[in-house]
Short mmCIF file of C-alpha atoms and ligand atoms in Angstrom, two decimals:
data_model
loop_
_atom_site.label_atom_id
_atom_site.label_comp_id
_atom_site.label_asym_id
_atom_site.label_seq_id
_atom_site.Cartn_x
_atom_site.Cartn_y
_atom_site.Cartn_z
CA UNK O 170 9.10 -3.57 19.84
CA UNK O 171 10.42 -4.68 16.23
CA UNK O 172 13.83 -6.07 16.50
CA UNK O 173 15.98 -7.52 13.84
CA UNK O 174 18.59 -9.77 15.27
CA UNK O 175 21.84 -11.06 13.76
CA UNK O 176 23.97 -13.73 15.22
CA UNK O 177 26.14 -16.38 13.74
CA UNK O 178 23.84 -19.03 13.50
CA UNK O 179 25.87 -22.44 13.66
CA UNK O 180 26.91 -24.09 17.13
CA UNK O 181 28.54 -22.09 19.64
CA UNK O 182 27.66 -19.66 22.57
CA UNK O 183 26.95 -16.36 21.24
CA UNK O 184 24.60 -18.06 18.29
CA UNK O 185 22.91 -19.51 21.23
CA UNK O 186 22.51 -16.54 23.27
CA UNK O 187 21.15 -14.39 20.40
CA UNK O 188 18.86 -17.39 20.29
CA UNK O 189 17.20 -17.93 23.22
CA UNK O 190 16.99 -14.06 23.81
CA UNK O 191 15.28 -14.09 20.74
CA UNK O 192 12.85 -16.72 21.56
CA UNK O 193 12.29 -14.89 25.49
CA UNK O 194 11.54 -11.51 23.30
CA UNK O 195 8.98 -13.24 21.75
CA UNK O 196 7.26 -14.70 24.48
CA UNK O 197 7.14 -11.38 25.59
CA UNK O 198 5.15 -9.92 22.68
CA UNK O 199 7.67 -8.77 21.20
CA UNK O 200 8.26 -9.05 17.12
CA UNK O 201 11.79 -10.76 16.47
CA UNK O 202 13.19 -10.93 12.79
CA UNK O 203 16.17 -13.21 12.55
CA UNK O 204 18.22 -11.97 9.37
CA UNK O 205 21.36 -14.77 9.15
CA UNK O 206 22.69 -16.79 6.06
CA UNK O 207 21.06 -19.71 7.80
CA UNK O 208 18.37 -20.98 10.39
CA UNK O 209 19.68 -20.54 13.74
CA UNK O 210 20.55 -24.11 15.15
CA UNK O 211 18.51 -23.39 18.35
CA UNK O 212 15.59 -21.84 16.66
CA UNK O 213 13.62 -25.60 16.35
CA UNK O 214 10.36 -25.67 15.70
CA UNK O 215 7.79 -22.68 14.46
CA UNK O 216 7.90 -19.99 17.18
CA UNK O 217 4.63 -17.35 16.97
CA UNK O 218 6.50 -13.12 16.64
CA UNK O 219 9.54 -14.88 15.07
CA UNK O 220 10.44 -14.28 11.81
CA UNK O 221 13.32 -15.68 9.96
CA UNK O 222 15.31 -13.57 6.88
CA UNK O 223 18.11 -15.78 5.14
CA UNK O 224 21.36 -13.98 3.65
CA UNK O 225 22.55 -15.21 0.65
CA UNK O 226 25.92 -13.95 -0.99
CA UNK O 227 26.12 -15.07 -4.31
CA UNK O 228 28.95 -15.75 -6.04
CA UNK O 229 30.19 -13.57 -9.97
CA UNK O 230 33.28 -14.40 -11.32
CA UNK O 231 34.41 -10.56 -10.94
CA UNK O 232 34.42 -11.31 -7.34
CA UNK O 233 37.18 -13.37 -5.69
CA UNK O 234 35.13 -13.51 -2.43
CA UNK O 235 31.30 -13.46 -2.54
CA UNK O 236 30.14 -10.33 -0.94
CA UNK O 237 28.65 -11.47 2.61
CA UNK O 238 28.66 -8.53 3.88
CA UNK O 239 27.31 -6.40 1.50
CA UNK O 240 23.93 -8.74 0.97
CA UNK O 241 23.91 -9.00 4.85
CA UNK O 242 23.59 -5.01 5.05
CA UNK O 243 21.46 -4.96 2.19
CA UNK O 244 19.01 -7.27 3.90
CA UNK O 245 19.14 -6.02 7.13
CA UNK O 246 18.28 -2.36 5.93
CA UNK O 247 15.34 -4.24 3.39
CA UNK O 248 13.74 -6.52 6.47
CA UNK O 249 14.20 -2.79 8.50
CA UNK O 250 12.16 -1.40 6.09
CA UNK O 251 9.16 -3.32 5.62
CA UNK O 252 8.75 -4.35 8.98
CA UNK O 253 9.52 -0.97 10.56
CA UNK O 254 12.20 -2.59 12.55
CA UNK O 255 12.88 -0.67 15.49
CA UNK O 256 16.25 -1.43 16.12
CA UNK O 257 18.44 -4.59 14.97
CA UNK O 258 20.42 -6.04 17.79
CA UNK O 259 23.71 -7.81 16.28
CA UNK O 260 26.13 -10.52 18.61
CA UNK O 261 29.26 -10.32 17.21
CA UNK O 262 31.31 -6.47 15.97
CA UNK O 263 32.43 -8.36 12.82
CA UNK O 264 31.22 -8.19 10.46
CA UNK O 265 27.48 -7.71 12.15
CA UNK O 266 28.06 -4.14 13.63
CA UNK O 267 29.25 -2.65 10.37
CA UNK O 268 26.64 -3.98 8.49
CA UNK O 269 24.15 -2.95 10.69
CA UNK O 270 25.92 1.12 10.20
CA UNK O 271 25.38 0.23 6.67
CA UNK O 272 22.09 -0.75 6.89
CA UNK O 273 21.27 2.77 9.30
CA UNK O 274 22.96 4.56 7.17
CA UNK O 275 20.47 3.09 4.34
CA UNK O 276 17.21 3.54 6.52
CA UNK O 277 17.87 6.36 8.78
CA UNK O 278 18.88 7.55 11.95
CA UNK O 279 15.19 5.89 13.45
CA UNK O 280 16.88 2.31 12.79
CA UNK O 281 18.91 2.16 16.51
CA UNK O 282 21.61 -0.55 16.43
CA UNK O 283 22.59 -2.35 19.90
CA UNK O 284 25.78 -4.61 19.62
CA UNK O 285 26.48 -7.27 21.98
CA UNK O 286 30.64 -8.16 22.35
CA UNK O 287 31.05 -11.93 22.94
CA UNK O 288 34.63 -12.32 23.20
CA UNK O 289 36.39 -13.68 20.27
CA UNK O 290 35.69 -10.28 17.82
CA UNK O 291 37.63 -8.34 20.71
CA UNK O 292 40.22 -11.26 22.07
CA UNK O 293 41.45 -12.55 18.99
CA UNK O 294 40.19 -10.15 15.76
CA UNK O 295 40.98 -7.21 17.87
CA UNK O 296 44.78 -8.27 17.29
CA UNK O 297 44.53 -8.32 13.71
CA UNK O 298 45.79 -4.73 12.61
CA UNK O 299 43.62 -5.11 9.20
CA UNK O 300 40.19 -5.39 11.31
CA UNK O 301 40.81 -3.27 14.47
CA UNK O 302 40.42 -0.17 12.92
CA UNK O 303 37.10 -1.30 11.64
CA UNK O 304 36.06 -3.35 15.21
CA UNK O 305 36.82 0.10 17.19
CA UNK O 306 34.53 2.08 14.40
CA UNK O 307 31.42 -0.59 14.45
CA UNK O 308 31.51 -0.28 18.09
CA UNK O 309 31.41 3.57 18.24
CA UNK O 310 28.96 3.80 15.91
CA UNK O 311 26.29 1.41 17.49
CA UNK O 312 23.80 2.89 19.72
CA UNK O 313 23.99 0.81 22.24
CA UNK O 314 26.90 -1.94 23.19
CA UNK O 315 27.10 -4.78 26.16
CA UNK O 316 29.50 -6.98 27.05
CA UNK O 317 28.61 -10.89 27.96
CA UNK O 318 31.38 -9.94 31.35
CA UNK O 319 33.76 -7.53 33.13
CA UNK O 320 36.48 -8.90 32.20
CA UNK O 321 35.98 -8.61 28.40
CA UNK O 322 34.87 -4.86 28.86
CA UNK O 323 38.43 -4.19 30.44
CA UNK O 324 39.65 -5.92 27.63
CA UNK O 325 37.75 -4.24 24.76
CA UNK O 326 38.36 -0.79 26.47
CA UNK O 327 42.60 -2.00 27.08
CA UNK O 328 43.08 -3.40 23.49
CA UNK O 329 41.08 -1.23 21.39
CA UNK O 330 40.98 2.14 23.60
CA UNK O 331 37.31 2.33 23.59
CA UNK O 332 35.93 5.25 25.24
CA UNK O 333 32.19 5.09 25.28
CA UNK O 334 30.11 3.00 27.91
CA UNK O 335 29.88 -0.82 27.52
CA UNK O 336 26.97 -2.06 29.61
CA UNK O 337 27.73 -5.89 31.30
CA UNK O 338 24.71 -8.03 30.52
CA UNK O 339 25.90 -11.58 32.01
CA UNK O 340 24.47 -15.05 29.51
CA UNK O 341 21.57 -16.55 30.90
CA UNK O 342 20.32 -19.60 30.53
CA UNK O 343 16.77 -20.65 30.19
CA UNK O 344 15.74 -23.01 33.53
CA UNK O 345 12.90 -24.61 31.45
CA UNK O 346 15.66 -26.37 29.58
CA UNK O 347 18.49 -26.61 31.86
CA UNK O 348 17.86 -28.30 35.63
CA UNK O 349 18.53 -31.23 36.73
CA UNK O 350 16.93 -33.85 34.72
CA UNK O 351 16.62 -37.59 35.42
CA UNK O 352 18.71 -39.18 33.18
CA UNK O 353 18.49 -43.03 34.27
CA UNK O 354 16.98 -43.90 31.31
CA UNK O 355 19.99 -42.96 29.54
CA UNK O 356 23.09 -43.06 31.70
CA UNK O 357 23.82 -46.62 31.87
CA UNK O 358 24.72 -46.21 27.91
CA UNK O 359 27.58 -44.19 28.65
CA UNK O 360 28.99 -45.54 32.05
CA UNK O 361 28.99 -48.29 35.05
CA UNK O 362 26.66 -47.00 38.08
CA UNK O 363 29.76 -46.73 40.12
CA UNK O 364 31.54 -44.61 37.44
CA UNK O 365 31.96 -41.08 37.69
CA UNK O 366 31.15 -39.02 34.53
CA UNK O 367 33.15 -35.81 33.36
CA UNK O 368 32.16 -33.80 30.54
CA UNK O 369 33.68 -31.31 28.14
CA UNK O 370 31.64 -29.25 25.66
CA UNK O 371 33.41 -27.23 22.85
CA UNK O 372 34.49 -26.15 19.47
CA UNK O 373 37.24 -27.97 19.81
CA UNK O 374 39.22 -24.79 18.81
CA UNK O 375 43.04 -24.48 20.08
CA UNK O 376 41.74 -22.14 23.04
CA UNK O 377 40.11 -24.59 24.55
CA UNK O 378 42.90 -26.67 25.52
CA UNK O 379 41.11 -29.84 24.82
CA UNK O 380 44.18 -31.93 25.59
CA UNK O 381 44.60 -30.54 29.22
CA UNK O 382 40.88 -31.86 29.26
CA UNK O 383 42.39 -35.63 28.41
CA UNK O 384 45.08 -35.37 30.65
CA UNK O 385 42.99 -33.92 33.80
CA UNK O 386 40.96 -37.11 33.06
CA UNK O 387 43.87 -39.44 32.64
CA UNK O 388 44.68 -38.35 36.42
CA UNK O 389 41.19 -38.90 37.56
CA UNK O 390 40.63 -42.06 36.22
CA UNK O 391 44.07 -43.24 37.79
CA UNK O 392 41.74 -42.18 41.28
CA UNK O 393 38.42 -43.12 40.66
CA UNK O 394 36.25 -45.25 38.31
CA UNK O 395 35.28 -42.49 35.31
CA UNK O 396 34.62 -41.96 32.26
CA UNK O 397 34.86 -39.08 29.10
CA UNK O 398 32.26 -37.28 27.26
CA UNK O 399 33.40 -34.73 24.72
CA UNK O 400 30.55 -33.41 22.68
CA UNK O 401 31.71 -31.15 20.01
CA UNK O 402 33.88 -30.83 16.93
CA UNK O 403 36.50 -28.74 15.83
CA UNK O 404 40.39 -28.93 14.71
CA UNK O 405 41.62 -30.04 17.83
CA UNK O 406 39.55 -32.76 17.72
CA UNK O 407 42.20 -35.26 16.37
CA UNK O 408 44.59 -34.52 18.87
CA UNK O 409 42.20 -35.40 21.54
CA UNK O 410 41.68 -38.46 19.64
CA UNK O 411 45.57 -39.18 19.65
CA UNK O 412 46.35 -38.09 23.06
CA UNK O 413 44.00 -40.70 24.74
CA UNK O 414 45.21 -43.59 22.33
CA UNK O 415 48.89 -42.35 23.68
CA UNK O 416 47.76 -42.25 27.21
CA UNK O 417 46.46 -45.65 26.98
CA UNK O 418 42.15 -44.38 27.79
CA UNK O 419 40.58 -44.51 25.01
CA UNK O 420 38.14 -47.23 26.46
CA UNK O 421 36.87 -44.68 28.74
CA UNK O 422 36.64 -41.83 26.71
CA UNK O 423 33.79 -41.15 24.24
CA UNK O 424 33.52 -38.46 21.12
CA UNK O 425 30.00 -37.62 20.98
CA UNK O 426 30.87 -35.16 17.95
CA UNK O 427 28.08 -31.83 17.85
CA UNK O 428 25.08 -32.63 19.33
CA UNK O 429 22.09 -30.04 19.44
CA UNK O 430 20.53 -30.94 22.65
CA UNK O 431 22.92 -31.03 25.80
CA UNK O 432 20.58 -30.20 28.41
CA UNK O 433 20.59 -34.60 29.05
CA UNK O 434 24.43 -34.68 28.42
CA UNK O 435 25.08 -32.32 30.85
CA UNK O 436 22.44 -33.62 33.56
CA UNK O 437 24.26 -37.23 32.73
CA UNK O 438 27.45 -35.93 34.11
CA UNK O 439 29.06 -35.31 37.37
CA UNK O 440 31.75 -32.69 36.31
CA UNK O 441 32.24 -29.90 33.93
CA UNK O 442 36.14 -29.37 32.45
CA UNK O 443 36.58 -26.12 31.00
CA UNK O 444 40.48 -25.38 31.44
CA UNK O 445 40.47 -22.81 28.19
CA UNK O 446 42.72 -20.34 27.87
CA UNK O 447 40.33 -17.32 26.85
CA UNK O 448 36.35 -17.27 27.85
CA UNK O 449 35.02 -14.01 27.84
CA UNK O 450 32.40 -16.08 29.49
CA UNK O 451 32.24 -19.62 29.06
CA UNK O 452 28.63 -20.21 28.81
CA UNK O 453 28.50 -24.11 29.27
CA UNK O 454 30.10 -23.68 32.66
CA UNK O 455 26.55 -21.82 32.72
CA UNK O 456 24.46 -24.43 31.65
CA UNK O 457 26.33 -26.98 33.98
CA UNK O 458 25.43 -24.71 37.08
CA UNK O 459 21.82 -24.92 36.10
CA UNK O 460 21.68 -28.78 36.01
CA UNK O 461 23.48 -28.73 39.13
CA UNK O 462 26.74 -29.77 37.76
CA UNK O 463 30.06 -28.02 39.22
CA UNK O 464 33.10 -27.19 37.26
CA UNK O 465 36.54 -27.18 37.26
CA UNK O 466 38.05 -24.76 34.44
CA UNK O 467 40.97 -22.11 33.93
CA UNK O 468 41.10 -18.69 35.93
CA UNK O 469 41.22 -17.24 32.55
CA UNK O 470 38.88 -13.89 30.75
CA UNK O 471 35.13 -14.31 32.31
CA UNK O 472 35.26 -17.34 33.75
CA UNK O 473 35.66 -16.17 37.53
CA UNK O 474 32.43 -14.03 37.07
CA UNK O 475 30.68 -17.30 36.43
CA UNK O 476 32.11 -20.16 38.42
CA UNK O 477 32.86 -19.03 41.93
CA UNK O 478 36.10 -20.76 43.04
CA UNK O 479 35.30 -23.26 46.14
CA UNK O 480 31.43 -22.69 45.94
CA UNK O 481 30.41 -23.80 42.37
CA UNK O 482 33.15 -25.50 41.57
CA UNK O 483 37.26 -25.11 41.30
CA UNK O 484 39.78 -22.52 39.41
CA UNK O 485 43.47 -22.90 38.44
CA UNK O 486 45.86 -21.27 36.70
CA UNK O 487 45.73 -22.33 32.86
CA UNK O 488 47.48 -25.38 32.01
CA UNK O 489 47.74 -26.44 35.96
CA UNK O 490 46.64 -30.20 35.14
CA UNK O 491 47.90 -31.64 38.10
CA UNK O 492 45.91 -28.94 40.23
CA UNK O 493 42.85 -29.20 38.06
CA UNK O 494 42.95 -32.87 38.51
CA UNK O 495 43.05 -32.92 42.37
CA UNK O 496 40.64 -30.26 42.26
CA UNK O 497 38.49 -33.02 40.29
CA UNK O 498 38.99 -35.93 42.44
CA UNK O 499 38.68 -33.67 45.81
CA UNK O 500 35.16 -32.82 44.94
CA UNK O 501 34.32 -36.46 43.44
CA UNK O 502 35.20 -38.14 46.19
CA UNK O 503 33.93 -35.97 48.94
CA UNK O 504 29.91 -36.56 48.74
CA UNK O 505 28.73 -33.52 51.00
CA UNK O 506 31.48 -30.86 49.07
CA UNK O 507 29.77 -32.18 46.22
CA UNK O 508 25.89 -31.34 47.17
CA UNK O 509 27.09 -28.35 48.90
CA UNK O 510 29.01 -26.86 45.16
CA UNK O 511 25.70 -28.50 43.20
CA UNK O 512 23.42 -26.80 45.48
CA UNK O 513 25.57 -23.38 45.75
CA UNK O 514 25.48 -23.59 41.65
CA UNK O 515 21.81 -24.25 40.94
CA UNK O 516 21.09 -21.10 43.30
CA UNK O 517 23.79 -18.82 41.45
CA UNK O 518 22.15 -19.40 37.86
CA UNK O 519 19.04 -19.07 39.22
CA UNK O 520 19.55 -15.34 41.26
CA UNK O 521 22.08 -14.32 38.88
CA UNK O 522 22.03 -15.75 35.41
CA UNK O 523 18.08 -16.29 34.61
CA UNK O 524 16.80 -15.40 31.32
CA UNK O 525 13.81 -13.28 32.76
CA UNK O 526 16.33 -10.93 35.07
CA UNK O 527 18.62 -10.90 31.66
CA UNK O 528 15.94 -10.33 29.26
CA UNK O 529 14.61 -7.64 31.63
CA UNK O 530 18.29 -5.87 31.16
CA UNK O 531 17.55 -6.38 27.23
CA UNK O 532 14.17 -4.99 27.28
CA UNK O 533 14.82 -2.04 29.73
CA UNK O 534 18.27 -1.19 27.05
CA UNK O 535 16.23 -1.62 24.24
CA UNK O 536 13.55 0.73 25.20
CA UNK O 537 16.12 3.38 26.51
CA UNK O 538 18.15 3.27 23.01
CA UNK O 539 14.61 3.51 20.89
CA UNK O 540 13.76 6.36 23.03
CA UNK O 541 17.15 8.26 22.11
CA UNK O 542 16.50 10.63 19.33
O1 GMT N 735 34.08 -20.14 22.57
C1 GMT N 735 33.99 -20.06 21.36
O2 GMT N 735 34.93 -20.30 20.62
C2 GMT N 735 32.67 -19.71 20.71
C3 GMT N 735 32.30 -18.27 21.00
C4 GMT N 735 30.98 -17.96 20.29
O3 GMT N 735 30.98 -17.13 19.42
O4 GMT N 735 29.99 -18.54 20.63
O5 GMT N 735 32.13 -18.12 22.40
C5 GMT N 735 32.25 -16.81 22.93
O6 GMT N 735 30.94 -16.35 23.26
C6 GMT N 735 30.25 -17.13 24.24
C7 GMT N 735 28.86 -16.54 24.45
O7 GMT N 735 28.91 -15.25 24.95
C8 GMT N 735 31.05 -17.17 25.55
O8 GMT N 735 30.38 -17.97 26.50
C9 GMT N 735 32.45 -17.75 25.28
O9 GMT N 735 33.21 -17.67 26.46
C10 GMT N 735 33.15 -16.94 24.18
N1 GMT N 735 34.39 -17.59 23.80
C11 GMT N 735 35.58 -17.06 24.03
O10 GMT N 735 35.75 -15.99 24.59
C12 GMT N 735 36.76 -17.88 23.60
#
C-alpha cells in the first residue's frame, strides 16, 4: 500500500505513535509518505519506503494568520497525486481530518482517509463550541476512524454525539526499543545504589498534575531513600520547580528537560508517576510496562485499559496523593510485589500492546477501507 501519514511531529504520544507505525509499515513493504511542517522527532536516521513531505505556510501581509491548513491540504492532495497515495492516515481530527476531506475532495473519492482520535482533539477541543462543529464533520467524513481506548470512544460518541463506528486500536510500543535494559553504566549518575528512582515523563501541561507528582515524591522520600526524574518541558514546569524548593527536595529531584531517547530513562527507574487528570491513554505508562517498570497514576480516561490496578501497578482517584504515595512505598518496599507487578507488566505489553498485533489491526483496516468503493 501507499499511505500518506500526518501527525504532529514534535514530542508527545500521538507524534510518536504515528511514528513508529510508520516506521513498522515500512518494514513491512509498505510505502509511507510523511507530509508534516517538520521531520517527525522519532523518524532518526534514513529509513528505506519512507518518504518525508514538509508543510510550509507562508506568511502575506493580507493574512493575519498564515494559512496552515490550507498548504497542509494542498500538499497532502499534491504528495496523493504523484505517488498514487492510497489512502492518508491522519492522528489528530484537527486540523488533520479536515484537511485530509480537502485534499479527497481535490483527488477523488479513490484517496480513502483513516483518522486516528488521540484524546486531546475530543477531551479538550471538543469543548470549544467554535471547533466542535467542525471535529464532529472531519470525523464523519473520514473513511475509517479508531480510537487509541474505550474510554475515549465513549467519550467522543457522549460529547460530540457521534454515530458511526469507532474501531479501538490500543498504542503499542515497539519491544526492540523498550525492555529492560542494563543501565549500570549510567545509573550511578542519577542516584545512590540504595536509592530508589521514580520517574515522570510529560508535557508538563496543567493535565498532568505535575505537582501531585512532587508531592507523591515528597511522601516517598520521607519513607525510603529516592530520588526524582522529570524528563519533559512544558508550562507547568516552573511550578514543579517551585514546589520542590517549597517542600524543601530539590536535592533529590532532577529536571532532565525533553529528551528524545527514554527507553534508558525509563529502564533507570523503579517507578512510573502518572497521576493526570485526562489520558485517553497514557502511552508512557506503556513504555514503562515494557521495561518492566510498574506505575502508579490516576483512575482517570484510558488509563485503566493500560495499567491494571494491583497487577501492573496501582490506581487512585485523581489528586489522592496520600493514597498514591502509599501505593508507591507499598510496592517499593515489598521486593516480591515488586517482581510479581514487573513481571505481570512486561507480559501485558507484550500479549496486548505489541506493535506487530497493532500494526496487524492497521494493516487489516487499511486494506478493508481501500477495498471500499
Ligand atoms: O498527553 C498529551 O498532552 C499529549 C497527547 C499527544 O498528542 O501526544 O497525548 C494524547 O495522545 C497519546 C497517544 O495516543 C496518549 O497516550 C495520551 O494519553 C493523550 N493525552 C491525553 O489524553 C491528555
Amino acid at each position: 500500500m501507499r499511505i500518506g501519514i500526518t501527525c504532529y511531529p514534535t514530542h508527545g504520544g500521538s507524534g510518536v505513535i504515528a511514528t513508529e507505525l510508520g516506521k513498522l509499515m515500512a518494514e513491512r513493504g509498505h510505502q509511507i509518505h510523511f507530509i508534516t511542517y517538520d521531520m517527525p522527532f522519532r523518524l532518526g536516521r534514513f529509513h528505506h519506503n519512507i518518504h518525508y513531505h514538509e508543510v510550509e505556510a507562508n506568511q502575506y501581509a493580507v493574512f493575519r494568520y498564515p494559512p496552515y491548513d490550507l498548504a497542509l491540504a494542498s500538499r497532502m492532495a499534491q504528495v496523493a497525486k504523484m505517488h498514487h497515495l492510497d489512502l492518508i492516515h491522519v492522528h489528530y481530527a484537527v486540523p488533520h481530518a479536515i484537511c485530509a476531506y480537502l485534499a479527497k475532495q481535490m483527488v477523488g473519492d479513490e484517496l480513502k482517509v483513516v483518522t486516528t482520535l488521540h484524546g486531546t482533539d475530543i477531551t479538550v477541543l471538543g469543548e470549544d463550541s467554535s471547533l466542535r462543529d467542525i471535529i464532529c464533520f472531519g470525523i464523519n467524513q473520514s473513511d475509517a476512524v479508531t480510537s487509541v481506548s474505550e474510554d475515549l470512544i465513549r467519550q467522543t460518541e457522549e460529547m460530540l454525539c457521534i454515530r458511526r463506528p469507532i474501531h479501538r486500536i490500543y498504542n503499542f510500543v515497539d519491544q526492540r526499543v523498550y525492555y529492560p535494559r542494563d543501565v549500570s553504566d549510567i545509573r550511578d549518575q542519577y542516584a545512590d545504589p540504595e536509592e530508589k528512582i521514580l520517574l515522570h515523563i510529560s508535557n508538563f501541561r496543567p493535565v498532568k498534575r505535575v505537582q501531585d507528582v512532587v508531592r507523591i515524591f515528597h511522601k516517598v522520600q520521607e519513607q525510603i531513600p529516592s530520588r526524582l526524574l522529570l524528563v519533559g518541558e512544558g508550562p507547568d514546569w516552573s511550578l514543579a520547580v517551585q514546589l520542590s524548593e517549597e517542600l524543601g527536595i530539590s536535592e533529590k529531584v532532577t529536571f532532565l528537560g525533553k529528551q528524545d531517547e527514554v527507553a534508558k530513562l525509563i529502564s533507570m527507574a523503579d517507578l512510573l508517576l502518572l497521576p493526570s487528570a485526562k489520558e485517553s491513554f497514557g502511552l508512557v505508562a506503556l513504555e514503562a510496562m515494557a521495561c518492566g517498570v510498574p506505575t502508579v497514576a490516576s483512575n482517570a480516561g484510558g488509563l485503566p485499559e493500560v495499567v491494571i490496578h494491583g497487577k501492573t501497578g496501582y490506581l487512585s482517584e485523581i489528586g489522592q496523593v496520600e493514597e498514591m504515595a502509599a501505593n508507591a512505598v507499598r510496592l517499593l518496599t515489598d521486593e516480591k510485589l515488586y517482581r510479581r507487578f514487573s513481571e505481570n507488566g512486561l507480559q501485558r505489553a507484550k500479549d496486548v500492546f505489541c506493535g506487530e498485533r497493532i500494526a496487524d489491526q492497521y494493516e487489516r483496516l487499511y486494506q478493508r477501507v481501500i477495498e471500499q468503493s
